[in-house]
Short mmCIF file of C-alpha atoms in Angstrom, two decimals:
data_model
loop_
_atom_site.label_atom_id
_atom_site.label_comp_id
_atom_site.label_asym_id
_atom_site.label_seq_id
_atom_site.Cartn_x
_atom_site.Cartn_y
_atom_site.Cartn_z
CA MET A 1 -4.19 -27.21 -12.33
CA ASP A 2 -4.86 -23.60 -11.08
CA THR A 3 -5.08 -21.36 -13.72
CA ALA A 4 -6.54 -17.95 -13.94
CA PRO A 5 -10.00 -18.26 -16.43
CA PRO A 6 -10.11 -15.81 -19.28
CA ALA A 7 -11.57 -12.73 -18.12
CA HIS A 8 -14.27 -10.81 -20.13
CA THR A 9 -14.15 -7.01 -20.03
CA ALA A 10 -17.20 -4.60 -19.92
CA PRO A 11 -17.10 -2.31 -23.47
CA THR A 12 -16.08 0.97 -21.94
CA THR A 13 -15.59 3.11 -25.25
CA ALA A 14 -19.01 4.46 -24.77
CA LEU A 15 -18.78 6.31 -21.45
CA PRO A 16 -17.83 9.97 -21.84
CA THR A 17 -14.10 10.43 -21.12
CA ALA A 18 -15.20 13.22 -18.56
CA ASP A 19 -16.74 10.48 -16.65
CA ARG A 20 -13.91 8.17 -16.46
CA ARG A 21 -11.41 11.12 -15.27
CA ARG A 22 -13.57 11.92 -12.88
CA VAL A 23 -13.68 8.11 -11.54
CA ALA A 24 -9.89 7.65 -11.92
CA THR A 25 -9.51 11.11 -9.86
CA ALA A 26 -12.11 9.83 -7.19
CA ALA A 27 -9.91 6.76 -7.32
CA ALA A 28 -6.56 8.09 -6.77
CA LEU A 29 -7.31 10.46 -4.28
CA ALA A 30 -9.08 7.81 -1.98
CA SER A 31 -5.72 5.86 -2.45
CA ALA A 32 -3.82 8.55 -2.28
CA VAL A 33 -5.66 9.92 1.73
CA GLU A 34 -5.79 6.18 2.63
CA TRP A 35 -2.09 5.88 2.03
CA TYR A 36 -1.59 9.06 4.11
CA ASP A 37 -3.45 8.44 7.13
CA TYR A 38 -1.37 4.55 7.07
CA PHE A 39 2.14 6.12 6.49
CA VAL A 40 2.02 8.83 9.26
CA PHE A 41 1.54 5.82 11.66
CA GLY A 42 5.19 4.38 10.55
CA ILE A 43 7.06 7.71 10.56
CA ALA A 44 5.42 8.41 13.85
CA ALA A 45 6.54 5.00 14.44
CA ALA A 46 9.86 5.63 13.91
CA LEU A 47 10.10 9.27 15.37
CA VAL A 48 8.15 9.09 18.80
CA LEU A 49 5.55 6.30 19.48
CA GLY A 50 8.22 4.05 21.12
CA ASP A 51 9.08 6.92 23.94
CA LEU A 52 5.36 7.72 24.54
CA TYR A 53 3.41 4.54 24.39
CA PHE A 54 6.19 1.56 24.79
CA PRO A 55 8.39 3.05 27.46
CA SER A 56 11.57 1.02 28.48
CA GLY A 57 15.11 1.69 29.64
CA SER A 58 16.33 0.85 25.75
CA SER A 59 15.70 2.97 23.18
CA THR A 60 16.40 -0.19 21.06
CA ALA A 61 13.29 -1.91 22.56
CA GLY A 62 11.09 0.93 22.33
CA VAL A 63 11.30 1.18 18.73
CA LEU A 64 11.05 -2.80 18.11
CA ALA A 65 7.77 -1.91 19.91
CA ALA A 66 6.81 0.74 18.05
CA PHE A 67 7.28 -1.32 14.55
CA ALA A 68 6.03 -4.85 15.66
CA THR A 69 2.41 -2.32 16.32
CA PHE A 70 3.24 -1.16 13.04
CA ALA A 71 3.53 -4.69 11.96
CA VAL A 72 0.33 -5.48 13.43
CA GLY A 73 -1.87 -3.15 11.00
CA PHE A 74 -0.38 -5.33 7.93
CA LEU A 75 -1.47 -8.67 10.02
CA ALA A 76 -5.16 -7.36 10.04
CA ARG A 77 -5.07 -6.19 6.27
CA PRO A 78 -6.02 -9.57 4.86
CA LEU A 79 -8.88 -9.34 6.80
CA GLY A 80 -9.77 -6.18 5.28
CA GLY A 81 -9.23 -7.58 1.99
CA ILE A 82 -11.29 -10.82 2.50
CA VAL A 83 -14.42 -9.02 3.90
CA ALA A 84 -14.24 -6.09 1.47
CA GLY A 85 -13.21 -8.39 -1.50
CA HIS A 86 -16.24 -10.99 -0.59
CA LEU A 87 -18.66 -8.22 -0.39
CA GLY A 88 -17.16 -6.31 -3.24
CA ASP A 89 -17.68 -9.06 -5.52
CA LYS A 90 -21.11 -9.72 -4.49
CA ARG A 91 -22.32 -6.29 -3.79
CA GLY A 92 -20.42 -3.86 -5.92
CA ARG A 93 -16.88 -1.96 -5.39
CA LYS A 94 -17.88 1.54 -4.75
CA PRO A 95 -19.75 0.56 -0.95
CA MET A 96 -16.55 -1.15 0.17
CA LEU A 97 -14.29 1.93 -0.58
CA VAL A 98 -16.55 4.00 1.18
CA LEU A 99 -16.93 2.13 4.14
CA ALA A 100 -12.97 1.46 4.28
CA LEU A 101 -12.17 5.27 3.70
CA THR A 102 -14.88 6.04 6.64
CA LEU A 103 -12.89 3.29 8.88
CA MET A 104 -9.17 4.96 8.18
CA GLY A 105 -10.73 8.50 8.91
CA LEU A 106 -12.24 7.61 11.97
CA ALA A 107 -9.23 5.11 13.44
CA THR A 108 -6.66 7.93 12.53
CA THR A 109 -8.29 10.41 14.08
CA GLY A 110 -8.47 8.03 17.18
CA ILE A 111 -4.63 7.78 17.37
CA GLY A 112 -4.32 11.50 16.99
CA LEU A 113 -6.56 11.88 20.19
CA LEU A 114 -5.17 8.82 22.14
CA PRO A 115 -3.58 9.59 25.47
CA THR A 116 0.40 8.39 25.88
CA TYR A 117 1.16 5.76 28.68
CA ALA A 118 2.25 8.40 30.99
CA THR A 119 -1.24 9.51 31.00
CA ILE A 120 -3.33 5.95 31.02
CA GLY A 121 -0.62 3.75 31.79
CA VAL A 122 -1.12 0.11 30.01
CA ALA A 123 -4.38 1.18 28.25
CA ALA A 124 -2.58 3.53 25.75
CA PRO A 125 -0.56 0.95 23.97
CA ILE A 126 -3.71 -1.33 23.82
CA LEU A 127 -5.63 0.97 22.17
CA LEU A 128 -2.82 2.16 19.92
CA VAL A 129 -2.45 -1.61 18.62
CA ALA A 130 -6.36 -1.50 18.29
CA LEU A 131 -6.68 1.38 16.46
CA ARG A 132 -3.55 0.52 14.22
CA VAL A 133 -5.54 -2.83 13.43
CA VAL A 134 -9.06 -1.12 12.44
CA GLN A 135 -6.14 0.93 10.06
CA GLY A 136 -4.96 -2.24 8.81
CA VAL A 137 -8.36 -3.83 8.15
CA ALA A 138 -9.39 -0.41 6.39
CA VAL A 139 -6.39 -0.53 4.19
CA GLY A 140 -7.01 -4.03 3.39
CA ALA A 141 -10.29 -3.35 2.16
CA GLN A 142 -9.54 0.43 0.00
CA TRP A 143 -6.83 -0.98 -2.35
CA GLY A 144 -8.85 -3.52 -3.90
CA GLY A 145 -11.97 -0.95 -4.25
CA ALA A 146 -9.95 1.86 -5.67
CA MET A 147 -7.62 0.06 -8.02
CA LEU A 148 -11.06 -1.70 -9.71
CA LEU A 149 -12.79 1.60 -9.80
CA ALA A 150 -9.98 2.52 -12.15
CA THR A 151 -9.03 -0.37 -13.95
CA GLU A 152 -12.85 -1.42 -14.52
CA TYR A 153 -13.83 2.13 -16.08
CA ALA A 154 -10.52 2.10 -18.04
CA PRO A 155 -11.10 2.43 -22.16
CA GLU A 156 -9.46 -0.61 -24.09
CA GLY A 157 -5.87 -0.99 -23.94
CA LYS A 158 -4.96 1.55 -20.98
CA ARG A 159 -6.16 -0.51 -18.09
CA GLY A 160 -2.24 0.08 -17.07
CA VAL A 161 -2.39 3.63 -17.03
CA TYR A 162 -5.74 3.68 -15.19
CA GLY A 163 -4.68 1.42 -12.47
CA SER A 164 -1.32 3.18 -12.02
CA VAL A 165 -3.69 6.08 -11.05
CA VAL A 166 -4.42 4.42 -8.05
CA GLN A 167 -0.75 3.45 -7.41
CA LEU A 168 -0.03 6.96 -7.39
CA GLY A 169 -2.08 7.46 -4.12
CA VAL A 170 1.69 5.42 -2.13
CA PRO A 171 4.25 8.19 -3.11
CA ILE A 172 1.10 11.34 -2.96
CA GLY A 173 0.79 9.76 0.71
CA VAL A 174 4.31 9.35 1.40
CA VAL A 175 4.91 13.15 0.47
CA THR A 176 2.24 14.11 2.22
CA ALA A 177 3.02 12.43 5.30
CA ASN A 178 6.39 13.56 5.23
CA SER A 179 5.59 17.41 4.49
CA VAL A 180 3.29 17.33 7.36
CA PHE A 181 5.40 15.79 9.56
CA LEU A 182 8.41 18.38 8.66
CA LEU A 183 6.08 21.21 9.18
CA ALA A 184 5.51 19.99 12.62
CA GLY A 185 8.82 19.58 13.45
CA ALA A 186 9.87 23.17 11.83
CA PHE A 187 7.68 25.49 13.57
CA THR A 188 8.05 23.43 17.02
CA THR A 189 10.88 22.67 19.23
CA ASP A 190 12.10 18.69 20.02
CA SER A 191 9.84 18.92 23.18
CA GLU A 192 6.92 20.26 21.62
CA PHE A 193 7.01 17.66 18.95
CA ALA A 194 7.26 14.84 21.26
CA ALA A 195 4.39 16.63 23.36
CA TRP A 196 1.92 17.34 21.10
CA ALA A 197 2.99 18.35 17.55
CA TRP A 198 3.32 14.89 16.31
CA ARG A 199 -0.67 14.74 16.65
CA VAL A 200 -1.40 17.00 14.00
CA PRO A 201 -0.84 14.78 10.95
CA PHE A 202 -2.99 12.02 12.64
CA LEU A 203 -5.81 14.87 12.90
CA ILE A 204 -5.93 16.11 9.41
CA GLY A 205 -6.56 12.29 8.63
CA LEU A 206 -10.15 13.28 9.60
CA PHE A 207 -10.76 14.54 6.17
CA VAL A 208 -10.65 11.54 4.78
CA LEU A 209 -14.54 11.35 5.48
CA VAL A 210 -15.12 14.36 3.34
CA LEU A 211 -13.77 11.96 0.49
CA ALA A 212 -15.95 8.94 1.61
CA TRP A 213 -19.01 10.95 1.21
CA TYR A 214 -18.24 12.32 -2.19
CA ILE A 215 -17.67 8.88 -3.46
CA HIS A 216 -20.88 7.63 -1.73
CA ALA A 217 -23.03 10.33 -3.38
CA LYS A 218 -21.13 11.55 -7.20
CA VAL A 219 -19.27 8.28 -8.31
CA GLU A 220 -21.33 4.85 -10.27
CA GLU A 221 -20.60 1.53 -9.60
CA THR A 222 -18.23 -0.28 -12.31
CA PRO A 223 -19.65 -0.54 -15.83
CA GLU A 224 -17.67 -3.97 -15.67
CA TYR A 225 -19.22 -4.90 -12.24
CA ARG A 226 -22.85 -4.03 -13.45
CA GLN A 227 -22.47 -5.92 -16.76
CA ALA A 228 -21.27 -9.21 -14.61
CA ASP A 229 -24.01 -8.78 -12.23
CA LYS A 230 -26.68 -8.16 -14.81
CA ALA A 231 -25.91 -11.37 -16.63
CA LEU A 232 -26.83 -13.37 -13.69
CA THR A 233 -30.35 -14.36 -12.86
CA GLU A 234 -32.01 -13.95 -9.63
CA LYS A 235 -31.63 -17.65 -9.03
CA GLU A 236 -27.97 -17.80 -9.91
CA ARG A 237 -27.42 -14.88 -7.99
CA SER A 238 -28.93 -16.20 -4.66
CA GLU A 239 -26.94 -19.71 -5.57
CA ARG A 240 -23.59 -17.81 -6.04
CA SER A 241 -20.92 -19.60 -4.38
CA SER A 242 -18.60 -16.94 -2.33
CA PRO A 243 -16.12 -15.51 -3.67
CA LEU A 244 -13.63 -16.55 -1.02
CA ARG A 245 -14.52 -19.98 -1.36
CA THR A 246 -14.17 -19.98 -5.47
CA ILE A 247 -10.80 -18.63 -4.84
CA LEU A 248 -9.41 -21.08 -2.21
CA ARG A 249 -10.80 -23.95 -4.07
CA GLY A 250 -9.42 -23.35 -7.08
CA HIS A 251 -6.99 -20.01 -7.49
CA LEU A 252 -5.20 -20.15 -4.12
CA GLY A 253 -1.90 -20.85 -6.02
CA THR A 254 -2.37 -17.60 -8.18
CA VAL A 255 -3.10 -15.72 -5.17
CA LEU A 256 0.25 -17.15 -3.44
CA LEU A 257 2.35 -16.46 -6.59
CA ALA A 258 0.84 -12.97 -6.90
CA GLY A 259 1.77 -12.47 -3.19
CA GLY A 260 5.09 -13.91 -3.64
CA SER A 261 5.90 -11.47 -6.80
CA PHE A 262 5.26 -8.18 -4.95
CA ALA A 263 6.53 -8.95 -1.13
CA VAL A 264 10.35 -7.69 -2.45
CA ASN A 265 8.61 -4.56 -3.51
CA THR A 266 6.43 -3.65 -0.37
CA ALA A 267 9.02 -4.80 1.83
CA THR A 268 11.66 -2.57 0.11
CA PHE A 269 9.46 0.25 0.29
CA TYR A 270 8.84 0.29 3.98
CA ILE A 271 12.52 -0.23 4.57
CA LEU A 272 13.24 2.81 2.91
CA ILE A 273 10.43 4.95 4.49
CA THR A 274 10.53 3.56 7.79
CA GLY A 275 13.57 1.40 8.59
CA VAL A 276 16.28 3.58 6.82
CA LEU A 277 14.59 6.82 8.83
CA ASP A 278 15.16 5.11 12.19
CA TYR A 279 18.53 3.73 11.33
CA THR A 280 19.85 7.06 9.80
CA THR A 281 18.83 9.02 12.96
CA ARG A 282 19.28 6.65 15.50
CA GLU A 283 22.57 5.04 14.53
CA LEU A 284 23.95 7.04 11.95
CA ASP A 285 23.14 10.30 14.01
CA MET A 286 21.86 12.24 10.56
CA ARG A 287 19.64 14.95 11.34
CA ARG A 288 15.37 13.72 11.09
CA GLY A 289 14.40 16.84 8.99
CA ALA A 290 16.96 16.28 6.24
CA VAL A 291 16.48 12.38 5.98
CA LEU A 292 12.75 13.19 5.99
CA THR A 293 13.40 15.59 2.93
CA VAL A 294 15.33 13.42 1.21
CA SER A 295 12.53 10.58 1.52
CA LEU A 296 9.80 13.23 0.24
CA CYS A 297 12.15 14.09 -2.89
CA VAL A 298 12.70 10.73 -3.88
CA SER A 299 8.96 10.09 -3.49
CA LEU A 300 8.11 12.84 -5.92
CA THR A 301 10.11 11.31 -8.77
CA GLN A 302 7.69 8.05 -8.36
CA LEU A 303 4.71 10.36 -9.46
CA VAL A 304 6.34 10.32 -12.88
CA LEU A 305 7.84 6.67 -12.60
CA ILE A 306 4.82 5.04 -11.72
CA PRO A 307 2.76 6.10 -14.94
CA ALA A 308 5.60 5.88 -17.53
CA SER A 309 6.18 2.11 -16.50
CA ALA A 310 2.28 1.37 -16.47
CA ALA A 311 1.89 2.96 -19.91
CA LEU A 312 4.86 0.95 -20.82
CA SER A 313 3.24 -2.26 -19.88
CA ASP A 314 0.12 -1.73 -22.00
CA ARG A 315 2.59 -2.03 -24.64
CA VAL A 316 5.09 -4.43 -24.22
CA GLY A 317 3.32 -6.43 -21.71
CA ARG A 318 3.16 -6.31 -17.83
CA ILE A 319 5.05 -9.22 -16.80
CA ARG A 320 8.29 -8.00 -18.92
CA ILE A 321 8.14 -4.74 -16.85
CA TYR A 322 7.10 -5.95 -13.59
CA ALA A 323 10.27 -8.68 -13.86
CA PHE A 324 12.69 -5.67 -14.70
CA GLY A 325 11.84 -4.19 -11.75
CA ALA A 326 12.50 -7.18 -9.41
CA ALA A 327 15.80 -7.80 -10.61
CA GLY A 328 16.81 -4.15 -10.72
CA ILE A 329 15.93 -4.41 -6.44
CA ALA A 330 17.90 -7.76 -6.46
CA LEU A 331 21.05 -6.20 -8.10
CA TRP A 332 20.59 -2.77 -5.76
CA ALA A 333 19.90 -3.99 -2.32
CA VAL A 334 24.06 -4.32 -1.67
CA PRO A 335 25.15 -0.91 -3.31
CA MET A 336 22.04 0.81 -1.47
CA PHE A 337 23.12 0.33 1.89
CA LEU A 338 26.86 0.75 1.30
CA LEU A 339 25.96 4.26 0.41
CA ILE A 340 23.92 4.85 3.13
CA ASP A 341 26.29 3.65 5.65
CA THR A 342 28.78 6.37 4.54
CA GLY A 343 26.14 8.62 6.70
CA SER A 344 26.52 11.14 3.95
CA LEU A 345 23.16 12.58 2.91
CA LEU A 346 24.00 12.86 -0.93
CA TRP A 347 24.83 9.02 -1.30
CA LEU A 348 21.34 8.22 0.86
CA ALA A 349 19.76 10.46 -1.95
CA VAL A 350 21.33 8.27 -4.29
CA SER A 351 20.76 5.21 -2.67
CA THR A 352 17.14 5.49 -2.29
CA PHE A 353 16.49 7.11 -5.57
CA VAL A 354 17.81 4.08 -7.38
CA ALA A 355 15.72 1.61 -5.23
CA SER A 356 13.03 3.75 -6.30
CA CYS A 357 13.11 3.88 -9.77
CA PHE A 358 12.99 -0.18 -9.34
CA LEU A 359 9.80 -0.01 -7.09
CA SER A 360 8.05 2.14 -9.12
CA ILE A 361 9.11 -0.11 -12.49
CA MET A 362 7.22 -2.96 -10.29
CA TYR A 363 4.65 -0.92 -9.04
CA GLY A 364 3.25 1.20 -12.07
CA PRO A 365 1.78 -2.21 -13.93
CA GLN A 366 1.26 -4.03 -10.58
CA ALA A 367 -2.95 -2.97 -10.33
CA ALA A 368 -3.27 -4.12 -14.14
CA LEU A 369 -1.75 -7.23 -13.63
CA PHE A 370 -3.12 -8.27 -10.30
CA ALA A 371 -7.00 -7.49 -11.85
CA GLU A 372 -6.15 -9.66 -15.30
CA LEU A 373 -5.41 -12.98 -13.09
CA PHE A 374 -8.63 -13.02 -12.12
CA THR A 375 -12.62 -12.70 -13.77
CA PRO A 376 -15.00 -9.76 -12.40
CA GLU A 377 -16.84 -11.98 -10.20
CA MET A 378 -14.00 -12.92 -7.86
CA ARG A 379 -11.49 -10.13 -8.92
CA TYR A 380 -11.77 -8.00 -5.67
CA THR A 381 -10.97 -10.97 -3.37
CA GLY A 382 -8.45 -12.42 -5.41
CA ALA A 383 -6.30 -9.30 -6.08
CA SER A 384 -7.06 -7.87 -2.46
CA LEU A 385 -5.67 -11.15 -0.93
CA GLY A 386 -2.59 -11.22 -3.46
CA TYR A 387 -1.94 -7.72 -2.26
CA GLN A 388 -2.16 -7.89 1.12
CA ILE A 389 -0.51 -11.27 1.42
CA ALA A 390 2.43 -9.67 0.25
CA ALA A 391 2.16 -6.62 2.39
CA VAL A 392 2.12 -8.78 5.76
CA PHE A 393 4.93 -11.08 4.54
CA GLY A 394 6.86 -7.75 3.03
CA GLY A 395 6.21 -4.60 4.15
CA GLY A 396 4.28 -5.31 7.73
CA LEU A 397 7.41 -7.11 8.91
CA ALA A 398 10.20 -5.28 7.02
CA PRO A 399 11.02 -2.50 9.65
CA PHE A 400 10.99 -5.04 12.43
CA VAL A 401 13.02 -7.55 10.89
CA MET A 402 15.34 -4.59 9.69
CA VAL A 403 16.25 -3.65 13.10
CA LEU A 404 16.60 -7.04 14.54
CA LEU A 405 19.16 -7.92 11.92
CA LEU A 406 21.12 -4.88 12.46
CA GLU A 407 21.13 -5.61 16.39
CA THR A 408 21.80 -9.43 16.36
CA THR A 409 24.48 -9.06 12.97
CA GLY A 410 25.78 -5.66 13.44
CA THR A 411 25.91 -4.88 9.89
CA SER A 412 23.40 -3.75 6.99
CA MET A 413 24.38 -6.29 4.80
CA ALA A 414 21.90 -8.55 6.59
CA VAL A 415 19.27 -6.53 5.11
CA SER A 416 20.59 -6.64 1.77
CA GLY A 417 20.53 -10.33 2.03
CA TYR A 418 16.83 -9.96 2.85
CA ILE A 419 15.68 -7.87 0.41
CA ILE A 420 17.76 -10.45 -2.33
CA GLY A 421 16.21 -13.26 -0.85
CA LEU A 422 12.39 -11.73 -1.43
CA ALA A 423 13.73 -10.94 -4.91
CA VAL A 424 14.41 -14.28 -5.76
CA ILE A 425 11.16 -15.17 -4.60
CA ALA A 426 9.54 -12.53 -6.73
CA LEU A 427 11.25 -13.75 -9.73
CA LEU A 428 10.53 -17.44 -9.25
CA SER A 429 6.71 -16.36 -8.58
CA ILE A 430 6.43 -14.05 -11.67
CA LYS A 431 7.89 -16.49 -13.86
CA VAL A 432 4.92 -18.90 -12.89
CA LEU A 433 2.41 -16.00 -13.41
CA ALA A 434 3.38 -15.21 -16.67
CA GLY A 435 1.47 -18.13 -18.22
CA ARG A 436 -1.52 -16.93 -15.86
CA ALA A 437 -2.13 -13.25 -16.50
CA ARG A 438 -4.89 -12.65 -19.36
CA PRO A 439 -4.27 -9.10 -20.97
CA HIS A 440 -7.61 -7.41 -21.76
#
């Protein structure tokens, strides 16, 4: 039977509070800059990449091609999770996080400098896809490292709160990416934006390399990993089984259930920040700047809701909060698109705000929940795989599936049905996981 073994937490009460906060801040910043770099591609895919790198006679075909490239990054994420998870469980969390940040900074800058189809022909989309794959590998490697850096430094009873600082990287990344695109659009004409201004958000991603250096030079390995590694003799260390092999042989069910529980969250999130941006501007003729502003404001509310739900999970349990969020997403899927279809900016804000509340309720405790499903020696691998499986089958395909459903059915209710189906899978997965998580 596949069950998560009891996990043993290294005592962190002796650590100075300042050290814990410094590490948590570094983890939050690592997550924020990594997700910023990742999200600028999604926004650009909805606005300009289709025309610049996949020219065709149909705007829909161009958007589908751009969103397919967006999805490729998600397909690469499990690879990053596997490689970084294996090395992170055997060699430490910090080196893998530094490597992930470095890869992301280089790939994002490369996209910002990449010539278009009009300049170098078919090589342009090929290189774009290649750089997106590197972004996917990087973000797949990053989440586990940043999450464990925060949660394995957490004092007793506050793993949810400390894990949520890494989750805050998502709304911070969205707010920052939207803000930069809004500024780029505000100070340029439409033709200038398409010609060069869209590149600026990608070039800013180069600053992630500075953070990679800081973590490498100033942050220590987590005490929980150090204790687990120290407990091994040299013989045990050399003969220790691959974390990936251990996961696949004894805990694959837990990994798949973790992925199933989270797919609805990541799918709905990317539908909101990318799919809805395309839908409202291309199909409902809403203004790009106004829609981006709504997305930015809604994301700001997550900065409060995510840590609040995580703190509540420390008191009443992860599963209860997590399941409430998933049920809320299912119930709101139909009203959300009915409001969006009005074409009203006010109702767009209301619909996405309510959806964002339920997403935040799930996302806050998710890092701690996934960490508690696995023991330290396989935690990076197990938690990363669960998260990245959800990202592939939820987030990566969601904007593409949304456009496809809208084109084939002619109604947004098909997208609502897609979300409800994923929510049902999530609730069933959560029910089984309830007996496998081991609170610390």
